[in-house]
mmCIF file of C-alpha atoms in Angstrom:
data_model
loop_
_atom_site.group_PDB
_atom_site.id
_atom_site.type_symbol
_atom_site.label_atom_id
_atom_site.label_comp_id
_atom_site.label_asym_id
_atom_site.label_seq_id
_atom_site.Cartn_x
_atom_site.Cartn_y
_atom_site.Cartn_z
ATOM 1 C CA UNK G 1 -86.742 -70.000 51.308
ATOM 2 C CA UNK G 2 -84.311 -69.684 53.736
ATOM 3 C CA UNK G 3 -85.121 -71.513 57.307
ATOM 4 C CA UNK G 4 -82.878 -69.608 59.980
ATOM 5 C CA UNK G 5 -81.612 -72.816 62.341
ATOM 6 C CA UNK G 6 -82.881 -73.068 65.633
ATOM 7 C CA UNK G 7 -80.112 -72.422 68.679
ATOM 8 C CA UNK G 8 -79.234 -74.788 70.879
ATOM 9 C CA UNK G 9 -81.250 -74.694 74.661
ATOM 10 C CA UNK G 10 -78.792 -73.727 76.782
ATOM 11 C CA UNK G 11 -78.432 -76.855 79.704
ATOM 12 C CA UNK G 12 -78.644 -75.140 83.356
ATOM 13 C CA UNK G 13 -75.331 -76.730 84.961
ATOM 14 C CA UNK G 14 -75.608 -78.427 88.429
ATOM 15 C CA UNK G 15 -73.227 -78.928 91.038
ATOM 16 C CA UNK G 16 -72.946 -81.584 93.426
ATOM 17 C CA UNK G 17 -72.320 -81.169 96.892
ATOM 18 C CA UNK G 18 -71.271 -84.662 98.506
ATOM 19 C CA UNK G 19 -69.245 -85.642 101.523
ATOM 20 C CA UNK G 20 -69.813 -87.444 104.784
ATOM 21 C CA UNK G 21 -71.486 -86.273 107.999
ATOM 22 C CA UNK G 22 -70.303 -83.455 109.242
ATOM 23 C CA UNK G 23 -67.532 -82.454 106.664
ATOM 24 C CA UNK G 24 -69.293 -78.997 106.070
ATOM 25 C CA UNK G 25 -71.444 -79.225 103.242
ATOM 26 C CA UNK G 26 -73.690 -76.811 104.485
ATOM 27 C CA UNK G 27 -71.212 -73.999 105.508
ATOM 28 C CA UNK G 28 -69.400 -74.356 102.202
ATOM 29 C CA UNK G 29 -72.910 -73.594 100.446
ATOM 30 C CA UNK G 30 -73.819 -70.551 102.567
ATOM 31 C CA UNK G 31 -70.198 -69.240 101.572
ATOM 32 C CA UNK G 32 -71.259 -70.232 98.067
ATOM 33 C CA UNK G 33 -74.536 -68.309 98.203
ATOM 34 C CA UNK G 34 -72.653 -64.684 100.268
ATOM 35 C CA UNK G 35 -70.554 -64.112 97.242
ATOM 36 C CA UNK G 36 -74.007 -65.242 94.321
ATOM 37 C CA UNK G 37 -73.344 -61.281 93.100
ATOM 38 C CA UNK G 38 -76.444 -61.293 91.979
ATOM 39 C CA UNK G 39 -76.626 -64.543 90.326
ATOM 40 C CA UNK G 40 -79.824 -67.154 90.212
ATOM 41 C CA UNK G 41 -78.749 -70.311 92.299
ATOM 42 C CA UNK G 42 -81.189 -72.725 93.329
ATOM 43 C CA UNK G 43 -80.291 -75.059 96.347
ATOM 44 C CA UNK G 44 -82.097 -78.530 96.614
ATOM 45 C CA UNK G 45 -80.775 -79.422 99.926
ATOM 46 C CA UNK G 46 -81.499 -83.465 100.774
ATOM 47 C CA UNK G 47 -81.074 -84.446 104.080
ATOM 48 C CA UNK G 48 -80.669 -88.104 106.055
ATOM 49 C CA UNK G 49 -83.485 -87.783 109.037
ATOM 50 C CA UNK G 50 -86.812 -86.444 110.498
ATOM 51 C CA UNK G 51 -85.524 -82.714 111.604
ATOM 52 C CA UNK G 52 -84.890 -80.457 108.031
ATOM 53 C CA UNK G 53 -82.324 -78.763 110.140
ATOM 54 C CA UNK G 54 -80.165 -77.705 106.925
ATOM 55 C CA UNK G 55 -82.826 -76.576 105.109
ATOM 56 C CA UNK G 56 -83.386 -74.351 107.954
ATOM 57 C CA UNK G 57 -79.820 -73.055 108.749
ATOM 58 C CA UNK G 58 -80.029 -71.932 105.122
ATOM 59 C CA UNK G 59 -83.215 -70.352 105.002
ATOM 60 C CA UNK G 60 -81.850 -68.627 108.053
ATOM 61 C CA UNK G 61 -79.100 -67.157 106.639
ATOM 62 C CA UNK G 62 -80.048 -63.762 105.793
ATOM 63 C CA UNK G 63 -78.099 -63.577 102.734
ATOM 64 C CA UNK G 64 -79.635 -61.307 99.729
ATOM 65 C CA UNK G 65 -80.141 -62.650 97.138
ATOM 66 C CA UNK G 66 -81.169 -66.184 98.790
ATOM 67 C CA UNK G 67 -84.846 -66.203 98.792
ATOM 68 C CA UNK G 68 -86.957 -69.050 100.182
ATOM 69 C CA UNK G 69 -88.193 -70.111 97.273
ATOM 70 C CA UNK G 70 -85.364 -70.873 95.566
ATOM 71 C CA UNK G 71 -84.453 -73.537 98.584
ATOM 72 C CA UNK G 72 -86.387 -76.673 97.635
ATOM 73 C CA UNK G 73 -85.916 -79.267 100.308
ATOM 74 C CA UNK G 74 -86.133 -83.236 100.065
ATOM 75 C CA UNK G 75 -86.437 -84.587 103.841
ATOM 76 C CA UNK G 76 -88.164 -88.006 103.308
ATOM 77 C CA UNK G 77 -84.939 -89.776 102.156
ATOM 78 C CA UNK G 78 -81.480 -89.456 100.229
ATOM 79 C CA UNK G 79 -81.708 -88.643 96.836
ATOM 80 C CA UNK G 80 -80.353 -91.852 95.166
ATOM 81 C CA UNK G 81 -83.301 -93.816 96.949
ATOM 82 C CA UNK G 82 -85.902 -91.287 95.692
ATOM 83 C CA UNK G 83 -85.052 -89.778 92.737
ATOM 84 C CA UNK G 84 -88.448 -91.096 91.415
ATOM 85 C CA UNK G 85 -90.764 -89.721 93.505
ATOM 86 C CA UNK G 86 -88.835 -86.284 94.588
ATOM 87 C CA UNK G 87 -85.790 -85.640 92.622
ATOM 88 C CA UNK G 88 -87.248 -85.196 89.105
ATOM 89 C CA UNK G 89 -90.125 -83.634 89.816
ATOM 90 C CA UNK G 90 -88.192 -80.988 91.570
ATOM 91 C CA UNK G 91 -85.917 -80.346 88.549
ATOM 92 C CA UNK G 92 -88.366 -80.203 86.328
ATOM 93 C CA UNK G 93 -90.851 -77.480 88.622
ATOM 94 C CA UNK G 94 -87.148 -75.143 88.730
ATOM 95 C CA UNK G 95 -86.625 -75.485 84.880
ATOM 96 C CA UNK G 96 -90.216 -75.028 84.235
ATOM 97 C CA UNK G 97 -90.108 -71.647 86.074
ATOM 98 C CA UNK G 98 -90.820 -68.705 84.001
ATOM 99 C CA UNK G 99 -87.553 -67.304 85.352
ATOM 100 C CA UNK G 100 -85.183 -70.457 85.466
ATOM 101 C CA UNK G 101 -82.174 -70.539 87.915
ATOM 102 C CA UNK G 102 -78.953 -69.821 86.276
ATOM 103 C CA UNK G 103 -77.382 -72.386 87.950
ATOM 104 C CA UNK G 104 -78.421 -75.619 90.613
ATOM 105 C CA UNK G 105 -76.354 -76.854 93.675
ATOM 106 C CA UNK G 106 -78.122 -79.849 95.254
ATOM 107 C CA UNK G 107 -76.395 -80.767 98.702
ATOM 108 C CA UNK G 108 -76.430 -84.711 99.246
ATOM 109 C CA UNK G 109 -77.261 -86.167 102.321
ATOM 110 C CA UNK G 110 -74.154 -87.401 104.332
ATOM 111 C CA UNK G 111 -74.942 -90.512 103.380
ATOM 112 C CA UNK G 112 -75.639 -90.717 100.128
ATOM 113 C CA UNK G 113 -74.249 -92.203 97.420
ATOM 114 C CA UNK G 114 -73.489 -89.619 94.343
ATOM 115 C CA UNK G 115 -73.426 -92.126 91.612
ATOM 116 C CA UNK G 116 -77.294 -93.081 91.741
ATOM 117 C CA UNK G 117 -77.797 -89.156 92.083
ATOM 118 C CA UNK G 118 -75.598 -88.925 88.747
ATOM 119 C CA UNK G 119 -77.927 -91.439 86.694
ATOM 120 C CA UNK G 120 -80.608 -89.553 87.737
ATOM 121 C CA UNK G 121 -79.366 -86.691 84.815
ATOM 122 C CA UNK G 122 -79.691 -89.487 81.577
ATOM 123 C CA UNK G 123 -83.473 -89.155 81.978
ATOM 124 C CA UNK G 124 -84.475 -87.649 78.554
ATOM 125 C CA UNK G 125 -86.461 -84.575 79.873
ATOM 126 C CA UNK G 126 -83.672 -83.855 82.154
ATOM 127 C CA UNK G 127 -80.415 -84.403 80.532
ATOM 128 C CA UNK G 128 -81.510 -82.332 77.501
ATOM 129 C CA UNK G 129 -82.043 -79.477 79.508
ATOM 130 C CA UNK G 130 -79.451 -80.079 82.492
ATOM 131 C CA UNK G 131 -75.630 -81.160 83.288
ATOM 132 C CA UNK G 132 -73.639 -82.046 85.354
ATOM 133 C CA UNK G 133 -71.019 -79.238 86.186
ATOM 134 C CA UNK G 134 -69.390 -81.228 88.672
ATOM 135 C CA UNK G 135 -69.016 -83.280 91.698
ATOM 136 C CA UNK G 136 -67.405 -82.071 94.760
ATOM 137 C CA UNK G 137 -66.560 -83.922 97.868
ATOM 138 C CA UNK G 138 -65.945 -82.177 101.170
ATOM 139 C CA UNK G 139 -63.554 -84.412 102.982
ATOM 140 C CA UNK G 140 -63.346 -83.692 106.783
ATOM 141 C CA UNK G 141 -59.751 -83.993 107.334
ATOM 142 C CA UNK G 142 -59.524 -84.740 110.923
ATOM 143 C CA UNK G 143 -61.995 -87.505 110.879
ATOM 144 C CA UNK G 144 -59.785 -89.302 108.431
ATOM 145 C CA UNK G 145 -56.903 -88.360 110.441
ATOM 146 C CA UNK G 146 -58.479 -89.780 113.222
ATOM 147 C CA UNK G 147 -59.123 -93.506 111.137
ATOM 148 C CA UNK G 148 -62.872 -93.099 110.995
ATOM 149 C CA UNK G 149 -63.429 -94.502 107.979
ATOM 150 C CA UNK G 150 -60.556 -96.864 108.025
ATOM 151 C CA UNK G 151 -60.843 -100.800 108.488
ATOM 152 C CA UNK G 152 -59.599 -102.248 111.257
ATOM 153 C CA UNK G 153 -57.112 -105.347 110.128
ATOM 154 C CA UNK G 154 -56.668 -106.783 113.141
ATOM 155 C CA UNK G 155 -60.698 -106.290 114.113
ATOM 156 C CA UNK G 156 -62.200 -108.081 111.185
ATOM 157 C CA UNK G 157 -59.312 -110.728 111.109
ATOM 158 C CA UNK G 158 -59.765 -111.280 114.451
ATOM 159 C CA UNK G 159 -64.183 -111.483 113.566
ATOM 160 C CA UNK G 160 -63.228 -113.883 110.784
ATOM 161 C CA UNK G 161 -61.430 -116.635 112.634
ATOM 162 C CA UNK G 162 -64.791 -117.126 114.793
ATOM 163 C CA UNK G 163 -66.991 -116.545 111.623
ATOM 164 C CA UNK G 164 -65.278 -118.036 108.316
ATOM 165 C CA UNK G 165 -68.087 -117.256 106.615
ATOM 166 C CA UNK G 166 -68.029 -113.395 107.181
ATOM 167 C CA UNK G 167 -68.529 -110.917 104.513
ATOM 168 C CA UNK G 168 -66.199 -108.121 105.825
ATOM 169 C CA UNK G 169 -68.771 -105.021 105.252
ATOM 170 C CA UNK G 170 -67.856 -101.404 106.509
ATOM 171 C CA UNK G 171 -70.674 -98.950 105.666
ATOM 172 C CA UNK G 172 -68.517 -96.003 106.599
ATOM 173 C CA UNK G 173 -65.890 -96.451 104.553
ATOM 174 C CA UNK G 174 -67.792 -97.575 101.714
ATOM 175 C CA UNK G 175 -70.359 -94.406 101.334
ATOM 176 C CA UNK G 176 -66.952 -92.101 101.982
ATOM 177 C CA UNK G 177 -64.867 -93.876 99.096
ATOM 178 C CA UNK G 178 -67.897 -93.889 96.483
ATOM 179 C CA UNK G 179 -68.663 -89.921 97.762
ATOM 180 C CA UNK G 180 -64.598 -89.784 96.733
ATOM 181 C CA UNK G 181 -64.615 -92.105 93.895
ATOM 182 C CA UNK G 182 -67.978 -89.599 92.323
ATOM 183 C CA UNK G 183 -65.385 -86.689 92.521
ATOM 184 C CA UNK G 184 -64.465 -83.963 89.878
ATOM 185 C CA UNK G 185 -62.811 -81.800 92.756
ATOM 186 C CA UNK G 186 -62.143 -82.669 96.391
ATOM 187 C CA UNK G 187 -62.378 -80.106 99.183
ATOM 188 C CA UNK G 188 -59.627 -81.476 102.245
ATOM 189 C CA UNK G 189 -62.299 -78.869 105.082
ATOM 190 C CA UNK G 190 -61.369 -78.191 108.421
ATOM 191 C CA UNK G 191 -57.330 -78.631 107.703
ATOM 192 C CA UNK G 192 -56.931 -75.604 110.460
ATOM 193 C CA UNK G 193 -57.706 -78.709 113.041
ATOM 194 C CA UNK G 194 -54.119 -80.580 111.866
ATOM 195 C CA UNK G 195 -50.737 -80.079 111.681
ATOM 196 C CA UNK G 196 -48.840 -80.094 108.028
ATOM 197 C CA UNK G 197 -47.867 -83.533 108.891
ATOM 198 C CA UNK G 198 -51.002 -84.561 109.498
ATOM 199 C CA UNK G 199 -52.777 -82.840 106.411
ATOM 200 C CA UNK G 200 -49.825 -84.739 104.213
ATOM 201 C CA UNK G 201 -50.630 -88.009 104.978
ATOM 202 C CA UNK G 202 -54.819 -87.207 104.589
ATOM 203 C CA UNK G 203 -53.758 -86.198 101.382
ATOM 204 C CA UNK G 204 -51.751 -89.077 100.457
ATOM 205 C CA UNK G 205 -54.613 -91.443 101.993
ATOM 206 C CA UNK G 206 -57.313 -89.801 99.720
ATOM 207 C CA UNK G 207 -55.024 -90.080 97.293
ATOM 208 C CA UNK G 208 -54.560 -93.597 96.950
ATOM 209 C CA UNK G 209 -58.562 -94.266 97.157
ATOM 210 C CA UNK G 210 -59.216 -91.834 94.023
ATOM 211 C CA UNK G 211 -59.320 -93.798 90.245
ATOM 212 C CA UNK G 212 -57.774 -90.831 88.457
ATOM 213 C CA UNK G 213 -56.078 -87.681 89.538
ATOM 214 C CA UNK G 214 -58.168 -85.080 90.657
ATOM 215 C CA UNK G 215 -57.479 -81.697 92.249
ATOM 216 C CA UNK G 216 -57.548 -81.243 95.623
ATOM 217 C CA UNK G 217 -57.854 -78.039 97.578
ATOM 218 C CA UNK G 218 -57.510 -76.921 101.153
ATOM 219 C CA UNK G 219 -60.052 -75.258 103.182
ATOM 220 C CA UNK G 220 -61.097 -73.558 105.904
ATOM 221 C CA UNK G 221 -64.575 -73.044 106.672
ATOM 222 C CA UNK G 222 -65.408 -74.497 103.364
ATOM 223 C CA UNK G 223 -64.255 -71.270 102.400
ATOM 224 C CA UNK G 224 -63.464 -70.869 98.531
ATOM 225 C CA UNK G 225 -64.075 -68.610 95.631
ATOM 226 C CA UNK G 226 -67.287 -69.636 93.392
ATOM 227 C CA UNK G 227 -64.900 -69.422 90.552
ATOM 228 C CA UNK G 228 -63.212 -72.595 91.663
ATOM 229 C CA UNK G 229 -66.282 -74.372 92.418
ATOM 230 C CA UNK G 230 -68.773 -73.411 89.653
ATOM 231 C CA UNK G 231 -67.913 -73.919 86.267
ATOM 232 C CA UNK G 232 -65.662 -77.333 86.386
ATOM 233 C CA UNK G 233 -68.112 -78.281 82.962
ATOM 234 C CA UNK G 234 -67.173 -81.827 83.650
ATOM 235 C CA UNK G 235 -70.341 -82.960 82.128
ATOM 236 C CA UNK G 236 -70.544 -85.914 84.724
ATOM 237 C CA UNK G 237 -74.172 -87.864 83.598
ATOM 238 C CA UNK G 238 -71.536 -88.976 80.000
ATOM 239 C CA UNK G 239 -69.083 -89.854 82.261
ATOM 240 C CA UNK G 240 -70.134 -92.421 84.615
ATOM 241 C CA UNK G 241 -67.806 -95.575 83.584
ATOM 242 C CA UNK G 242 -64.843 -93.573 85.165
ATOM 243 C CA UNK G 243 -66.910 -93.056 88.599
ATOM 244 C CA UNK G 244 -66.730 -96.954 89.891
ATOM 245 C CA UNK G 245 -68.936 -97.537 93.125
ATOM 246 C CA UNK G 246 -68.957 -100.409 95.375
ATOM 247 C CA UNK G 247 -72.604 -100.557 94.494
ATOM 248 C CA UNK G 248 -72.211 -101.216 90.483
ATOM 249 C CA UNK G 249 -74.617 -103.536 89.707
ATOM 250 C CA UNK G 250 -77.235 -103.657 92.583
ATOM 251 C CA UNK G 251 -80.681 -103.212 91.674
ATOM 252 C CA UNK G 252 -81.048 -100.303 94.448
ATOM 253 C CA UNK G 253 -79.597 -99.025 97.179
ATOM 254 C CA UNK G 254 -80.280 -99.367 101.119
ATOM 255 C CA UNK G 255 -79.271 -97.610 104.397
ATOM 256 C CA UNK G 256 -79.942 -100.361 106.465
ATOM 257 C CA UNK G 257 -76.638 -100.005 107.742
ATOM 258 C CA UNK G 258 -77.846 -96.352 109.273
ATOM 259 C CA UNK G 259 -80.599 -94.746 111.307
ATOM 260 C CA UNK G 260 -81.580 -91.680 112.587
ATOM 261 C CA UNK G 261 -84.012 -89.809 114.729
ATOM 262 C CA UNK G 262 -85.144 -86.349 116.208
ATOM 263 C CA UNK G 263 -85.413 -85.914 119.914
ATOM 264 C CA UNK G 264 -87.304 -83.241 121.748
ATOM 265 C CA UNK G 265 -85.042 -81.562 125.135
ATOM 266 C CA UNK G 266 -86.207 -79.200 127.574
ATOM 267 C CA UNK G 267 -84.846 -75.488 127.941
ATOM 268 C CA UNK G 268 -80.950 -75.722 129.300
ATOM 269 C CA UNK G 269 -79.732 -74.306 132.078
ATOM 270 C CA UNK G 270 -76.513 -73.262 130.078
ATOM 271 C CA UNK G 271 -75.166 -74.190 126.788
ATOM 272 C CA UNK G 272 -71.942 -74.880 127.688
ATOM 273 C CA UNK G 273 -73.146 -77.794 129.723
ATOM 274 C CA UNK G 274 -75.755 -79.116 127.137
ATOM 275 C CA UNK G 275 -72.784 -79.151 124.847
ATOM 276 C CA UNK G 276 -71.011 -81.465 126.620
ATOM 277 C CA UNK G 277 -73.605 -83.600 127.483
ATOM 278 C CA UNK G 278 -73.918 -84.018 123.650
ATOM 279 C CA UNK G 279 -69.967 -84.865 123.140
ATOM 280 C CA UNK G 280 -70.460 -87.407 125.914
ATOM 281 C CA UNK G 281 -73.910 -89.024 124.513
ATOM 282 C CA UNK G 282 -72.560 -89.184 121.246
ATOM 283 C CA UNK G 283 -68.633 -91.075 122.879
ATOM 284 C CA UNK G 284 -71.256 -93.085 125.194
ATOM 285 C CA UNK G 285 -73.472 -94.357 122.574
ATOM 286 C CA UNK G 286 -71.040 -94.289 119.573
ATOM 287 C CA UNK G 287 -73.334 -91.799 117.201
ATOM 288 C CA UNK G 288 -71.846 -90.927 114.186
ATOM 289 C CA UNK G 289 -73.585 -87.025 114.164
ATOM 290 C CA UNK G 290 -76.051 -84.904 116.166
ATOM 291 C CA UNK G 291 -77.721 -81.542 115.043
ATOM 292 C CA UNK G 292 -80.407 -79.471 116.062
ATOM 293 C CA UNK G 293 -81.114 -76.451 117.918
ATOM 294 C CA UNK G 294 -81.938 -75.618 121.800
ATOM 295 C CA UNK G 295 -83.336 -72.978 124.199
ATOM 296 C CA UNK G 296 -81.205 -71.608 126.852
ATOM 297 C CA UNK G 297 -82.878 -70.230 129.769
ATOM 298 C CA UNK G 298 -82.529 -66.476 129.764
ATOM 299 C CA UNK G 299 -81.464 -66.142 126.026
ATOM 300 C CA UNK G 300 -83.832 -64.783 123.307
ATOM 301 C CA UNK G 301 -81.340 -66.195 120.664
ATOM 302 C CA UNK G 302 -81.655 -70.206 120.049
ATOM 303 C CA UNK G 303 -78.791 -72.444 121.073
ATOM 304 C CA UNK G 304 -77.546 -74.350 117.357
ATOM 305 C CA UNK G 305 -75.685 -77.136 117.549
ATOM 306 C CA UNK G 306 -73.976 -79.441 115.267
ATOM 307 C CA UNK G 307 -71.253 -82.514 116.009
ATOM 308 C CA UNK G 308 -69.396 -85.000 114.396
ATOM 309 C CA UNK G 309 -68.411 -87.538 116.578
ATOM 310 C CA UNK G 310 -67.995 -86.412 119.813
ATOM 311 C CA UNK G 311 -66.339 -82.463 118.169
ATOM 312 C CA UNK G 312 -69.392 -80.132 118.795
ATOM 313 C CA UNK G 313 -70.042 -76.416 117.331
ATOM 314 C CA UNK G 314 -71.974 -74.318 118.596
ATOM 315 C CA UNK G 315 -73.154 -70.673 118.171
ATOM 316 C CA UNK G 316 -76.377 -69.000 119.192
ATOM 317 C CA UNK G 317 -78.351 -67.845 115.785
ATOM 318 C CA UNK G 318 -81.593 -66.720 115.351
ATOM 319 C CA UNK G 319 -84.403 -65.309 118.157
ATOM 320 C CA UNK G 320 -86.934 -67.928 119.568
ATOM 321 C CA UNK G 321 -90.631 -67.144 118.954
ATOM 322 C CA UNK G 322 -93.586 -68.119 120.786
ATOM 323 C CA UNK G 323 -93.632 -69.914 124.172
ATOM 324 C CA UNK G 324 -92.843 -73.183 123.137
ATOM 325 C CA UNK G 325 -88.645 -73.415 124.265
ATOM 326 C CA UNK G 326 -88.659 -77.004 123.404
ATOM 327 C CA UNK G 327 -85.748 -77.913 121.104
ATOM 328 C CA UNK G 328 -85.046 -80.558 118.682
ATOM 329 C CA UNK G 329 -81.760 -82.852 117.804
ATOM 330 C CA UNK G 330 -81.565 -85.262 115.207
ATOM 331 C CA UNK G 331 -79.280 -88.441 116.152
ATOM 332 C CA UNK G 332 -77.663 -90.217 113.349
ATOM 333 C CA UNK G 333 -75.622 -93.322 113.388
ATOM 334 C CA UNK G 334 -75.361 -96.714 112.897
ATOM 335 C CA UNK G 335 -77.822 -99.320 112.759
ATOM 336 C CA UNK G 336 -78.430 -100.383 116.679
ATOM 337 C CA UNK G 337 -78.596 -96.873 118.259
ATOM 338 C CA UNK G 338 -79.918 -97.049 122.097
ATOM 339 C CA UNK G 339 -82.876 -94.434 121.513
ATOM 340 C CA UNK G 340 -84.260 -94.859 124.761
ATOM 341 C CA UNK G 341 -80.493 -94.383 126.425
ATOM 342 C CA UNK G 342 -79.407 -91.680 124.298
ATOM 343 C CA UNK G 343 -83.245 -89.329 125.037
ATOM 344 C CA UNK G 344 -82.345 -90.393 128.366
ATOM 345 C CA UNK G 345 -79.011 -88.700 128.634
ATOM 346 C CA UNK G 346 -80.755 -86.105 126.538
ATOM 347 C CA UNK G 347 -83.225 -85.149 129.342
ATOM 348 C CA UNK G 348 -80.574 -84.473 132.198
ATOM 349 C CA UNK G 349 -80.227 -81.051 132.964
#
């Protein structure tokens, strides 16, 4: 008797969405999920801090095809601190569906570290029935152009000679070269904000902090055809030894170097005040990102916000409901932040 061999399971790829806060994760993925055609994407979307506001821009989108359901988020924690309590679970409940999703984009937190994410996939219920497709890291160009994530020579040599005993540490740079040193493609976003000089020597810079050559692509918007970004098959949970981290070898990973918190503020008198008050609170008090959403007195359309450093967007969205015009912003940054100051500065107005 013949016995007819079994076919292989087919393993649902997953893409990785990594880069630091701000660099457009989240706009790259909505552009992702416009052009689906059709197709079964599930987003796990993983954010650092109290507010889901990602979660919610997507779920706001509007796009067909992008159901609620299918947008599972995590907002207790990044995913390489919690992959054992949230992370698997959630794969396994969108395998386990009786309609599984073709294919799964999880976007990191800004501050997480891929690499723990990427270990995650050598479980033996998961990596028989998932893979990597890729890693991509959204770089926001003009924040490197600007030296954001670069060390300071002169600062820390200058720290050192009152404090031999220093162990130089820069948690900014570090989480943006392992989200870099994770990559199978890197996105340079944002690169109508510089001139071609500029862009060059971004380039060259990311460049010289990747272990192997990797393609890089410009963008706009975080504008690119799916083709490009699905379908790298780079099968990254077998190739981890080529994706160093300065983390290799610690037991688990911390962000005690960051914080971050969600602040209620009153209706606005106009949003092109409130805006600025958020550029100056965040060049006052040195935070890294702010995000949220706000009424504006005499609009029926909510006032969203989003800033990296003290560069602010902001667009009115979706319409308010209820009578509660109460808004919310989440404050990230480093460890230190003057709460109390910066819902201060909030409350003007």
């Amino acid at each position: 008797m013949t016995i007819a061999a079994t076919a292989p399971v087919r393993k649902i790829p997953v893409t990785v969405i990594t880069g630091f806060l701000g660099a457009g994760k989240t706009t790259l993925l909505r552009n992702l999920l416009s052009q689906a055609h059709g197709r079964r994407i599930a987003v796990v979307v993983n954010e650092f801090g109290a507010l889901g506001i990602d979660g919610e821009t997507l779920r706001s989108c509007g796009i067909e095809g992008c159901p609620d359901e299918d947008i599972v988020e995590l907002t207790n924690g990044c995913l390489c601190c919690t992959v054992a309590d949230d992370f698997l679970p959630t794969m396994r409940a969108l395998i386990d569906r009786p309609e599984p999703p073709e294919h799964i984009v999880i976007e990191t937190s800004g501050l997480a570290l891929p690499k723990p994410l990427l270990k995650a996939f050598g479980w033996p219920d998961i990596r028989t029935r998932m893979t990597v497709d890729g890693v991509i890291t959204l770089v926001d160009t003009p924040a490197v152009a600007e030296g954001r994530f670069a060390d300071d020579p002169e600062a820390i040599a200058a720290q050192q000679a009152q404090d031999p005993s220093l162990d130089h540490d820069n948690p900014l740079s570090e989480v943006f070269e392992d989200q870099l040193l994770s990559a199978d493609l890197v996105v340079l976003n944002k690169t109508d904000l510089l001139s071609e000089d500029a862009l060059e020597k971004v380039e060259a810079e990311i460049t010289s902090l990747l272990p192997r050559k990797r393609v890089m692509l410009r963008a706009v918007e975080g504008k690119l055809d799916p083709a490009v970004l699905l379908g790298l098959d780079a099968g990254a949970e077998d190739d981890l030894a080529a994706r160093p981290s300065h983390h290799d070898g610690a037991d688990e990973h911390e962000h005690d170097d960051f914080e971050s918190f969600a602040l209620s503020v009153p209706e606005q008198a106009s949003a092109e005040a409130f805006v600025k008050r958020l550029s100056d609170v965040a060049a006052t008090f040195d935070v890294l990102r702010l995000k949220g959403f706000a009424a504006v007195r005499g609009k029926s359309l909510r006032l969203a916000v989003q800033g990296v450093g003290t560069r602010m967007r902001h667009a009115f969205d979706v319409s308010l409901t209820g009578a509660d015009r109460t808004g919310r912003i989440v404050v990230i940054g480093q460890k230190g932040l003057d709460r109390a100051g910066i819902e201060a500065a909030l409350q003007e107005g």
